[in-house]
Coordinates of C-alpha atoms and ligand atoms in Angstrom, one line a residue:
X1 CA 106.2 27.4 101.0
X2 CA 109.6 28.9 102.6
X3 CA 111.7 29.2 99.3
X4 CA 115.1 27.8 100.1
X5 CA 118.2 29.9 99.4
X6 CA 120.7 28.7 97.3
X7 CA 123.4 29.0 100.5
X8 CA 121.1 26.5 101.5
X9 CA 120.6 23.7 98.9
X10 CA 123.7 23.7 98.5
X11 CA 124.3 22.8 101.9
X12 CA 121.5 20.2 102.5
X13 CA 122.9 18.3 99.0
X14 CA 126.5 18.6 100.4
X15 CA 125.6 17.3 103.6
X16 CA 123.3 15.0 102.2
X17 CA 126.2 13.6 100.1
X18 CA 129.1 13.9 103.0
X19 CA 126.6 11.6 104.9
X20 CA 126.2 9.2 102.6
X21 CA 129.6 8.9 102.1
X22 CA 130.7 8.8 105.7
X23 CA 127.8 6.0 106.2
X24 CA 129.3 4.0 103.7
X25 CA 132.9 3.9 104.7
X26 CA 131.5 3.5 108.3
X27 CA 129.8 0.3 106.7
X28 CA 132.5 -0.4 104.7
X29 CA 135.2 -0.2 108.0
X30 CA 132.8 -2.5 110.4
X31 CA 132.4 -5.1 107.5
X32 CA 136.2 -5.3 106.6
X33 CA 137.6 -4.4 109.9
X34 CA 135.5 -7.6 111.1
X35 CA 136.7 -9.8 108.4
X36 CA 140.4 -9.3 108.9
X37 CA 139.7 -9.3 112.9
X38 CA 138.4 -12.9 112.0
X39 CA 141.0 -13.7 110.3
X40 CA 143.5 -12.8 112.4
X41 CA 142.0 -15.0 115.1
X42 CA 142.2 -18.0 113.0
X43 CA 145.3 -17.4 112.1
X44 CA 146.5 -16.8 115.7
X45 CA 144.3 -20.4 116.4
X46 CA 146.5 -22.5 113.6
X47 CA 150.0 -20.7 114.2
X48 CA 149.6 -21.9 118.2
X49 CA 147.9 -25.4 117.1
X50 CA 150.8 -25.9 114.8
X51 CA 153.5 -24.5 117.4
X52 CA 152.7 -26.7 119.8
X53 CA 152.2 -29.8 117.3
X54 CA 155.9 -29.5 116.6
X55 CA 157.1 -29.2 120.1
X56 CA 154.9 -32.0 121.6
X57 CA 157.0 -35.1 121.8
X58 CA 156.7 -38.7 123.9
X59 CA 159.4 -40.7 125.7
X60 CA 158.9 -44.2 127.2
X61 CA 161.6 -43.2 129.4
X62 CA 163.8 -40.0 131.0
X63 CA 167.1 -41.5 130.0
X64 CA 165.8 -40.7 126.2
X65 CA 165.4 -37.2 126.7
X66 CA 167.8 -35.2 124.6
X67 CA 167.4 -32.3 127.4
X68 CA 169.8 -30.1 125.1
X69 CA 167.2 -28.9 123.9
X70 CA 165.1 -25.7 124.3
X71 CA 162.7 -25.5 127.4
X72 CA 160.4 -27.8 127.4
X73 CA 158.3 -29.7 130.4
X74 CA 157.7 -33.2 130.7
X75 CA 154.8 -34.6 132.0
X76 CA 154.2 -38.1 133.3
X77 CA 151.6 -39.5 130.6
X78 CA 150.1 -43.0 129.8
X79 CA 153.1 -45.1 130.1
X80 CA 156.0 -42.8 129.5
X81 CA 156.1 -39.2 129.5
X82 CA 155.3 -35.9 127.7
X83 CA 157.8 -33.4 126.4
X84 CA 155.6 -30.0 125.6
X85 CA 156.9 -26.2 125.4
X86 CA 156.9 -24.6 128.5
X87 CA 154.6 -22.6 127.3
X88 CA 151.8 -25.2 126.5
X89 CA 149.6 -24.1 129.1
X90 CA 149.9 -20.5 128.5
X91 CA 147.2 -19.1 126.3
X92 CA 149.1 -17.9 123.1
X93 CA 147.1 -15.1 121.7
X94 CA 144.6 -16.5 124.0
X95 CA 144.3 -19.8 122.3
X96 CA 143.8 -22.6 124.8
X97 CA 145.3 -25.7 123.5
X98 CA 145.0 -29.4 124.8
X99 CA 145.3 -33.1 124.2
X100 CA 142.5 -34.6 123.6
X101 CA 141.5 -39.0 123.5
X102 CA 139.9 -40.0 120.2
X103 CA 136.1 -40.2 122.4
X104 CA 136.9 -36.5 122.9
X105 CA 138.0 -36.4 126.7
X106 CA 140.3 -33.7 128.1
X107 CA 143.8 -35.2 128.7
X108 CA 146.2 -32.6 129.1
X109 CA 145.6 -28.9 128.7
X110 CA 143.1 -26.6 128.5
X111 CA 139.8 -26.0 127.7
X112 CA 138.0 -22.7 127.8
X113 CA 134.4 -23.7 127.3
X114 CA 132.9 -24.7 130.6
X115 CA 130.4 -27.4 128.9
X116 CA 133.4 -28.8 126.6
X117 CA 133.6 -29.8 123.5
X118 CA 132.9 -33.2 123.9
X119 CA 130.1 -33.4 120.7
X120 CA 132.8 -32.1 118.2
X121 CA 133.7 -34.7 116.4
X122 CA 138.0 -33.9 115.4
X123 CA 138.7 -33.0 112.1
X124 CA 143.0 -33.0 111.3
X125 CA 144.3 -29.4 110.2
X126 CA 140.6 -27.5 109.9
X127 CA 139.2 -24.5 111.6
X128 CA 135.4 -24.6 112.9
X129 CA 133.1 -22.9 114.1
X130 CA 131.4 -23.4 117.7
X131 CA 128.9 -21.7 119.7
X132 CA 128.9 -22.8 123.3
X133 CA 127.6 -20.5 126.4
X134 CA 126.3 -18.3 124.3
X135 CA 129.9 -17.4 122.5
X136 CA 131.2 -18.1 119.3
X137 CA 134.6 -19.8 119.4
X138 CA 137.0 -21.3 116.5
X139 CA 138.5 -24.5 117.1
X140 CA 141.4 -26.5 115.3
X141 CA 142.4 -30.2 115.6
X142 CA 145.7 -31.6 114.4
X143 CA 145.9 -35.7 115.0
X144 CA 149.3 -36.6 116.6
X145 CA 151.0 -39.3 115.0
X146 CA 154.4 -39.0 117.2
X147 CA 155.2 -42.5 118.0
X148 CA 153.6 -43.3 121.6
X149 CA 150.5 -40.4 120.9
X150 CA 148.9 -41.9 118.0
X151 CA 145.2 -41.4 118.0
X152 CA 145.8 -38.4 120.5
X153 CA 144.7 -35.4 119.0
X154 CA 145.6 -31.7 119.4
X155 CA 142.6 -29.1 120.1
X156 CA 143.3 -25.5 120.2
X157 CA 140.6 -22.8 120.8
X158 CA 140.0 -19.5 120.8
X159 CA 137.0 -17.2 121.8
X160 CA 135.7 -14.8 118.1
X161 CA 134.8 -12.2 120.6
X162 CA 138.3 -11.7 121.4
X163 CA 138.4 -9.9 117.8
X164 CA 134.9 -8.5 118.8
X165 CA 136.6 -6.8 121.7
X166 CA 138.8 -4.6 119.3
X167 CA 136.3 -3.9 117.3
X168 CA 133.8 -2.4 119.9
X169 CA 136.6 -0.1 120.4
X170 CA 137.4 0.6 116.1
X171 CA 133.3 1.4 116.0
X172 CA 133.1 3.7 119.2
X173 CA 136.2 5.3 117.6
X174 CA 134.7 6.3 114.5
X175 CA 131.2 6.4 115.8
X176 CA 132.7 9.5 117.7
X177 CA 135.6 10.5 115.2
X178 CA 133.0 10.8 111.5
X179 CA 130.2 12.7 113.1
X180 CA 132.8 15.4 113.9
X181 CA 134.3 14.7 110.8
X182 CA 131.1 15.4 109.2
X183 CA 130.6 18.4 111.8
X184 CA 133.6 20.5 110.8
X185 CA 133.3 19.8 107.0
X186 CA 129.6 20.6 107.3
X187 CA 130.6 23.9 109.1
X188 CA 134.1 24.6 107.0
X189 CA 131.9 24.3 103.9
X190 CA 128.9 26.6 105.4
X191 CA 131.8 29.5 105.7
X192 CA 133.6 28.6 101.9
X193 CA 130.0 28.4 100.5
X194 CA 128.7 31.7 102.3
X195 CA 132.4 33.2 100.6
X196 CA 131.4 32.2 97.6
X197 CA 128.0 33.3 97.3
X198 CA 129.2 36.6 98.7
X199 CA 129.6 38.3 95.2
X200 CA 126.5 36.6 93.6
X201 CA 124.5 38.5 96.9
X202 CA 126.3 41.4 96.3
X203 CA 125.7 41.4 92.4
X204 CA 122.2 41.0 93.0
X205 CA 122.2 43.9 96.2
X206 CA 123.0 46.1 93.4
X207 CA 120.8 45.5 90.5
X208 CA 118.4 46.1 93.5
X209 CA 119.5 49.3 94.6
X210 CA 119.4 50.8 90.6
X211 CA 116.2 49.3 90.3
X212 CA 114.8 50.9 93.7
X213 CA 117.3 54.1 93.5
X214 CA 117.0 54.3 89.7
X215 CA 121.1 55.0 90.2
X216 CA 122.4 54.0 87.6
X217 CA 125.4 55.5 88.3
X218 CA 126.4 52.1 90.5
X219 CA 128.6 49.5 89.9
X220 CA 129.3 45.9 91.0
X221 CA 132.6 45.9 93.1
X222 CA 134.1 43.1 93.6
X223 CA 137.7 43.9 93.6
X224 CA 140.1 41.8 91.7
X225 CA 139.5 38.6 90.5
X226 CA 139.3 36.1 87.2
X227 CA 136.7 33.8 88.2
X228 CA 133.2 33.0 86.8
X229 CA 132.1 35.7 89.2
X230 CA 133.6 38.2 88.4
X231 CA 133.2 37.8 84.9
X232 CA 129.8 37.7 85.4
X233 CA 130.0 41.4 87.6
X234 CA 131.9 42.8 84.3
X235 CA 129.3 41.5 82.4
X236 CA 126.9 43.0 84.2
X237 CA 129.0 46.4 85.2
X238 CA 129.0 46.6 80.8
X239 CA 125.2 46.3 80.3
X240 CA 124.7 49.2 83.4
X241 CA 127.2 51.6 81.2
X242 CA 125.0 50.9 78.4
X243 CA 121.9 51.1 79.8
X244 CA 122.9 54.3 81.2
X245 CA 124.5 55.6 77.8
X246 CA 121.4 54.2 76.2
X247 CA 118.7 56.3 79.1
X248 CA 121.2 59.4 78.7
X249 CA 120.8 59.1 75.4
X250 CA 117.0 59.1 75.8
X251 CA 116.9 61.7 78.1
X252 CA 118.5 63.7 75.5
X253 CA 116.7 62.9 73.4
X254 CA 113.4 64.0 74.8
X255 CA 114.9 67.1 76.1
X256 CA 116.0 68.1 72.5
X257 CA 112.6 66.9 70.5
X258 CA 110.5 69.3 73.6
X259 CA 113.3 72.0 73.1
X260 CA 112.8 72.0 69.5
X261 CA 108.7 71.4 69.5
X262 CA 108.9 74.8 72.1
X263 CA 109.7 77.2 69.6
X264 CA 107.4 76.6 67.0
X265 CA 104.4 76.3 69.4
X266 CA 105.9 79.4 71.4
X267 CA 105.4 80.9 67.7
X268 CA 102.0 79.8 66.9
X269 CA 100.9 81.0 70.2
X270 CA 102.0 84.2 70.3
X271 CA 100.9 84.8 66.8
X272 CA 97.2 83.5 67.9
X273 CA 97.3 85.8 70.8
X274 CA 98.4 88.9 69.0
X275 CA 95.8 88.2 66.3
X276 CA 92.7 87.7 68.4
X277 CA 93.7 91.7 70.7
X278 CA 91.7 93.3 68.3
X279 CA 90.4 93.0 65.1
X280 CA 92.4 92.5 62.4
X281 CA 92.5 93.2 58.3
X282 CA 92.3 90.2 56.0
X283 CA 95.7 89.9 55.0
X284 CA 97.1 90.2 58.6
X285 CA 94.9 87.2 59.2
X286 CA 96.2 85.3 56.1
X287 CA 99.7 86.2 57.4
X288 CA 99.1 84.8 60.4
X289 CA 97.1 81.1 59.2
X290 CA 100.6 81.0 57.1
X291 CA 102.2 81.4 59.9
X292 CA 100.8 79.0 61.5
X293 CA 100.9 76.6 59.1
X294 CA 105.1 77.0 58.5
X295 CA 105.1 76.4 62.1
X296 CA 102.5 73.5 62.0
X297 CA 104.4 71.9 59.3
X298 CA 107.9 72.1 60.8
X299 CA 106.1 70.4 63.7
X300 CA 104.7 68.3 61.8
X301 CA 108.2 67.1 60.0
X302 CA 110.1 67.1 63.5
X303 CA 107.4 64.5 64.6
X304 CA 107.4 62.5 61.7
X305 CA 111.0 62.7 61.7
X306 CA 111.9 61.8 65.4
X307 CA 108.9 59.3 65.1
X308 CA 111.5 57.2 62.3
X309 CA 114.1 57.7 63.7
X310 CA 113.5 56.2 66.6
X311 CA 111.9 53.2 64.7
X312 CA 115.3 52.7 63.4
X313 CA 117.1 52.7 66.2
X314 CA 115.3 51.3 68.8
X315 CA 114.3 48.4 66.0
X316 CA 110.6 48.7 66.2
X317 CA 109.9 48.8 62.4
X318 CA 111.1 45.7 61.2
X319 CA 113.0 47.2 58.1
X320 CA 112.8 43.9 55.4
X321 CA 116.5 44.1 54.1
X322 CA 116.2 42.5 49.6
X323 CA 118.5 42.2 47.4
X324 CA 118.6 45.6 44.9
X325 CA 120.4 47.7 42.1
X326 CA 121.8 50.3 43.7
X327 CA 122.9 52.0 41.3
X328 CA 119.5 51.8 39.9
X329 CA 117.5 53.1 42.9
X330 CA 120.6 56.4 43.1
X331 CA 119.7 57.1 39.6
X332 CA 116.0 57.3 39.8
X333 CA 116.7 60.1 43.0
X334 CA 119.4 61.9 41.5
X335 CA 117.4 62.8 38.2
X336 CA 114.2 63.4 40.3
X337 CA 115.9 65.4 42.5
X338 CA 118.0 67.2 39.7
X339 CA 114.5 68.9 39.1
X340 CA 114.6 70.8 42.3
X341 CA 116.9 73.3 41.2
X342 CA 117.6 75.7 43.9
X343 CA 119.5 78.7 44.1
X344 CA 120.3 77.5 40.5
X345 CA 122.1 74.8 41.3
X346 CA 123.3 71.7 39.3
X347 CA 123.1 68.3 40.3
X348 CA 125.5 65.8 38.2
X349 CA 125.7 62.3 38.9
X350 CA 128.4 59.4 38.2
X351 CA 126.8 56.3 39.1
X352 CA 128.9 52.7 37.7
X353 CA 125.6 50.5 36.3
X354 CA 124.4 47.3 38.1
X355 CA 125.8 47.7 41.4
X356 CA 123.9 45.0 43.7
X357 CA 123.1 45.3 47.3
X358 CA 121.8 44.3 49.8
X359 CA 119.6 46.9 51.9
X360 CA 116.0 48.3 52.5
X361 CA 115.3 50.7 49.6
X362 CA 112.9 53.1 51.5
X363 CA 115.5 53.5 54.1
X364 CA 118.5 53.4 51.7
X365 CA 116.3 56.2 49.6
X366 CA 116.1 58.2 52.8
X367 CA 119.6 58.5 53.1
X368 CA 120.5 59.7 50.2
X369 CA 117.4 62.4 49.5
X370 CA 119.0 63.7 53.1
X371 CA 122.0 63.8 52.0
X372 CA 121.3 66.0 48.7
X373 CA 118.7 68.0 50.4
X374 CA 121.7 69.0 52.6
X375 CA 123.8 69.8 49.9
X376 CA 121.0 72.0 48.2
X377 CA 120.4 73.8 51.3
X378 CA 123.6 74.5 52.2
X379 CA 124.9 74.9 48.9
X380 CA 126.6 78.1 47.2
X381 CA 124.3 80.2 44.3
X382 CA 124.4 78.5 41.4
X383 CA 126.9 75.7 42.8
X384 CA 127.6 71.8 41.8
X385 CA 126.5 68.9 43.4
X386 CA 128.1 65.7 42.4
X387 CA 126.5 62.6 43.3
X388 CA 129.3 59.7 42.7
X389 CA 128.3 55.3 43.0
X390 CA 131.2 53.1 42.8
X391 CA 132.1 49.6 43.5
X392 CA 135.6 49.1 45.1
X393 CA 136.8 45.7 45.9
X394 CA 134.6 44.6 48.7
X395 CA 133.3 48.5 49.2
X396 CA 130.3 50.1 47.8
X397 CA 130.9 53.8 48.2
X398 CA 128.5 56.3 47.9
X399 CA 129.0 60.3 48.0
X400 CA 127.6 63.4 47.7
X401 CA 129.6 66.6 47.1
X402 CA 129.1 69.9 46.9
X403 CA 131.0 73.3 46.4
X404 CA 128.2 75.4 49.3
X405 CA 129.4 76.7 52.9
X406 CA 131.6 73.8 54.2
X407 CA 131.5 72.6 57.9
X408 CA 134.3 74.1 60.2
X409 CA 136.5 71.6 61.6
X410 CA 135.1 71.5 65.1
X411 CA 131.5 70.8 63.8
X412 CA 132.6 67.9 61.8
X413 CA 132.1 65.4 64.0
X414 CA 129.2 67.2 65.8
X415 CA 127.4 67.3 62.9
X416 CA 125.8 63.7 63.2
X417 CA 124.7 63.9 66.9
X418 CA 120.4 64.8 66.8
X419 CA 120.0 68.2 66.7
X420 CA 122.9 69.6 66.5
X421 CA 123.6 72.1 63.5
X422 CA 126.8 74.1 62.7
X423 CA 124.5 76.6 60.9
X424 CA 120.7 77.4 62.0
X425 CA 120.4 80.3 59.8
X426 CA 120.7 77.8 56.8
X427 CA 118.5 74.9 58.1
X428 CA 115.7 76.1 57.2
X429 CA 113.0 73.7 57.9
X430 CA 115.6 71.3 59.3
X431 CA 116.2 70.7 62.5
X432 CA 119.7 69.0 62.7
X433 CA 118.4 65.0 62.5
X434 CA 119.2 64.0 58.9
X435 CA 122.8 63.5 59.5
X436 CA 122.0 61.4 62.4
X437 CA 119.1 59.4 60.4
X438 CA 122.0 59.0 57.5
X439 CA 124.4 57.8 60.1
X440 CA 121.6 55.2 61.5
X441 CA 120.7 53.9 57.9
X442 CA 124.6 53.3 56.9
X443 CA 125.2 51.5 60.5
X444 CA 121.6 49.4 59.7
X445 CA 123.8 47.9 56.7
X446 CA 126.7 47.7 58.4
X447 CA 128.0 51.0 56.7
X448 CA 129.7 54.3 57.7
X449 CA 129.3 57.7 56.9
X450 CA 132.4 60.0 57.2
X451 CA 132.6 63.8 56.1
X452 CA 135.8 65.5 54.1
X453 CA 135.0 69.5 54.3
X454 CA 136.3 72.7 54.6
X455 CA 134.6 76.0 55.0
X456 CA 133.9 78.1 51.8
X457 CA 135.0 75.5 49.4
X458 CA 132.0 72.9 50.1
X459 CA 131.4 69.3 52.1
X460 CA 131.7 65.7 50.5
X461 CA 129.8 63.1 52.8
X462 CA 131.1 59.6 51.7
X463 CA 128.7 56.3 52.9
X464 CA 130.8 53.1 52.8
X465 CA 128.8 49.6 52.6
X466 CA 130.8 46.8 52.9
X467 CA 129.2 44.7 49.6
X468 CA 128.2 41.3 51.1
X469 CA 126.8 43.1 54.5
X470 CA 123.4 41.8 55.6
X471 CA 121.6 44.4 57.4
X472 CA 121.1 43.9 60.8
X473 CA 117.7 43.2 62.6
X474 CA 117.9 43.7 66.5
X475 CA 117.8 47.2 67.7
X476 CA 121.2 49.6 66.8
X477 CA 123.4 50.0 69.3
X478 CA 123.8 53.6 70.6
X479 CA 126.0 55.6 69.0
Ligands
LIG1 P1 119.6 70.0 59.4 O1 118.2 69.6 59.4 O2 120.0 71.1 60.2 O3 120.2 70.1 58.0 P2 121.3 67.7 59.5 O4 121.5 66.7 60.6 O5 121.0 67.3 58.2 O6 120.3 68.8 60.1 O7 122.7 68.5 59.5 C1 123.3 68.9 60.7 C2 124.1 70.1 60.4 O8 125.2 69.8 59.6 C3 123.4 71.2 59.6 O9 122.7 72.0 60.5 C4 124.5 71.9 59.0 O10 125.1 72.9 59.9 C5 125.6 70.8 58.7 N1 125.6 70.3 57.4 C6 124.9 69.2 56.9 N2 125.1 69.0 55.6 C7 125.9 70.0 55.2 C8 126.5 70.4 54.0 N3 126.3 69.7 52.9 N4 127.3 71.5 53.9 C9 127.5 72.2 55.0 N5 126.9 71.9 56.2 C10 126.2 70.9 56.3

């Protein structure tokens, strides 16, 4: 089936709708236009009856006639004669009015119905209703009782279709006049609605384009504006920057972990290739298996490595946040890893009992081993490293200090993004992602991680938790 475009349905409901409407007020117009029409003519019917029932008067003879008066004819009738308005005879509103005998016969006046209205019995001061020829008509009776007329009665009537008439000419009117009415809002709302919809279709034109061009470079433009529409482009234009942070980011990221997987296999291979040229002693081939096997193991640990981190940050490990003594779980790795003694250096540690938390302790764990591994490894002979766990008001803090190389200014902040270290002669079997791991766990619990150094006098790396923070479950935003 033809899907229907929005542009579309919206149209068929408003015109839908705008028809309805204009049938109902066409209804609505015929049915009351007709009833006051009606009305009108019976109106008309009793204001001539009762005209002319006032002015009709009866004089035995001309020497009574007060002919003072306003025009009026007189008319020889029975045994005296008739004073009526001049105007009896005229059709007043086109009511025909005329006297009538009790039995119903035609006296004076008129009488528009060519078969009369003989079988209509009179009825004083009330309006009925007569079809005759095929017409509808109203008629009114009022019984004279001027002295000389009793039992003469007064008929007036009028044709309905004289109404009829006007309103033939009311229903071609707005049989004509609410089609086009209904034409130009049907149209007028086609070109608002088509407006409207413009943004949505170009929203969508582009979400097509970085889906086909993989650009994501483009934008939504849709010029100024505060509507819903708009909003909805920022909206979108946001998520497209963070996608494209988020793939750059990636990208990066891939580019790095291959970089830094190069060398070691670049090693291993040329090792195996300069072993196999000719043969070799015993303890040039134990050289190079050990070789290998630095190499294979740095691999090994970059894998591992990059294979966590990117559990934590793009969320797939779900990382089961419980309720823990910090200050216990410090403890337990600073005196384990007090053991390790390097380059004859002392780890102290100042850690305030029972501090509660709220965390994952295998990641929590991680962060600080990295933390102290750094400081061992980049560490002065026979230095200091402090490890310090304090609650402050609503701030667990957490550092690690040491008295080795320091970090130059401009590497301070560089020192978190992957990869990157300040100092590859030191690193050892690192390969610049444990800051960036640290700075993942602290952000996990809602945490930061913030460095205070300065070359030749040693680094202190400082992890804030805010104390009621609930680690977060979705995936980490890119940072
Ligand atoms: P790496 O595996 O190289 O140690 P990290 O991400 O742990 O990677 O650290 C990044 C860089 O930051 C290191 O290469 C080093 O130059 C610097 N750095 C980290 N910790 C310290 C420290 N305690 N003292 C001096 N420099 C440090």
């Amino acid at each position: 089936m033809k899907r229907i475009s929005l542009r579309d349905k919206i149209l068929l409901w408003f015109t839908a709708a705008l028809l309805i409407v204009v049938g109902f007020t066409y209804f609505m117009l015929l049915s009351v236009s007709s009833r006051i029409l009606q009305k009108t003519v019976r109106d008309n019917l009793t204001e001539a009856v009762e005209y002319n029932y006032n002015e009709i008067r009866f004089y035995s003879r001309m020497e009574d006639v007060d002919f003072g008066k306003d025009a009026s004819i007189y008319i020889e009738f029975a045994s005296g004669y008739l004073e009526v308005s001049e105007d009896f005879l005229d059709e007043i509103n086109q009511v025909y009015t005329g006297l009538y005998s009790a039995d119903g016969n035609l006296l004076y006046g008129e009488n528009p119905i060519s078969s009369g209205t003989d079988g209509l019995a009179f009825f004083d001061s009330q309006v009925q209703t007569l079809i005759a020829d095929g017409e509808k008509y109203y008629v009114m009776d009022r019984r004279l009782g001027t002295q000389g007329l009793e039992g003469i009665w007064l008929r007036g009537i009028v044709s309905v279709s004289q109404g009829t008439s006007q309103m033939t000419n009311i229903t071609r009117m707005s049989l004509v006049l609410l089609p086009v009415l209904v034409l130009i809002s049907v149209v007028g709302g086609s070109l608002i609605v088509r407006r409207m919809l413009r943004p949505i279709q170009q929203i969508s034109d582009t979400a097509k384009q970085i889906g086909q061009e993989n650009d994501l470079k483009k934008r939504i433009e849709l010029g100024k504006g505060r509507d819903e529409l708009h909003q909805l482009a920022d909206t979108f234009n946001e998520m497209f920057d963070k996608l494209e942070k988020s793939f750059e980011t990636q990208r990066q990221f891939i580019s790095d972990a291959s970089h830094e997987l190069r060398t070691p296999m670049s090693v291993i291979t040329a090792q195996c290739e300069y072993i196999l040229e000719s043969p070799r002693s015993r303890e040039e081939y134990e050289e190079a298996f050990r070789l290998v096997q630095r190499q294979s193991r740095k691999m090994s640990k970059l894998i591992g490595d990059m294979l966590d981190f990117t559990r934590l940050e793009v969320g797939t490990e779900r990382y089961l946040p419980e309720r823990l003594n910090l200050s216990e779980l410090a403890e337990d790795i600073c005196r384990d890893m007090s053991l390790i003694g390097e380059n004859g250096i002392t780890l102290e540690y100042v850690i305030q009992p029972s501090v509660e938390f709220t965390g994952n302790p295998g990641l929590l764990s991680r962060l600080l081993m990295n933390l102290i591994s750094n400081a061992y490894r980049y560490g002065r002979q026979d230095g200091h490293i402090r490890v310090t766990l304090r609650k402050e008001g609503q701030e667990i803090l957490l550092s690690v200090a040491d008295d080795g190389i320091g970090i130059a200014p401009e590497d301070q902040e560089k020192i978190f993004r992957r990869f990157y270290q300040a100092d590859r002669s030191r690193s050892g079997a690192g390969i610049g992602l444990g800051l960036s791991m640290a700075a993942e766990i602290a952000r996990f619990h809602g945490g930061k991680i913030t460095v205070d150094s300065m070359p030749g006098r040693g680094s202190t790396f400082t992890v804030i938790f805010p104390a009621d923070a609930v680690p977060r479950r979705e995936p980490p935003e890119d940072g």
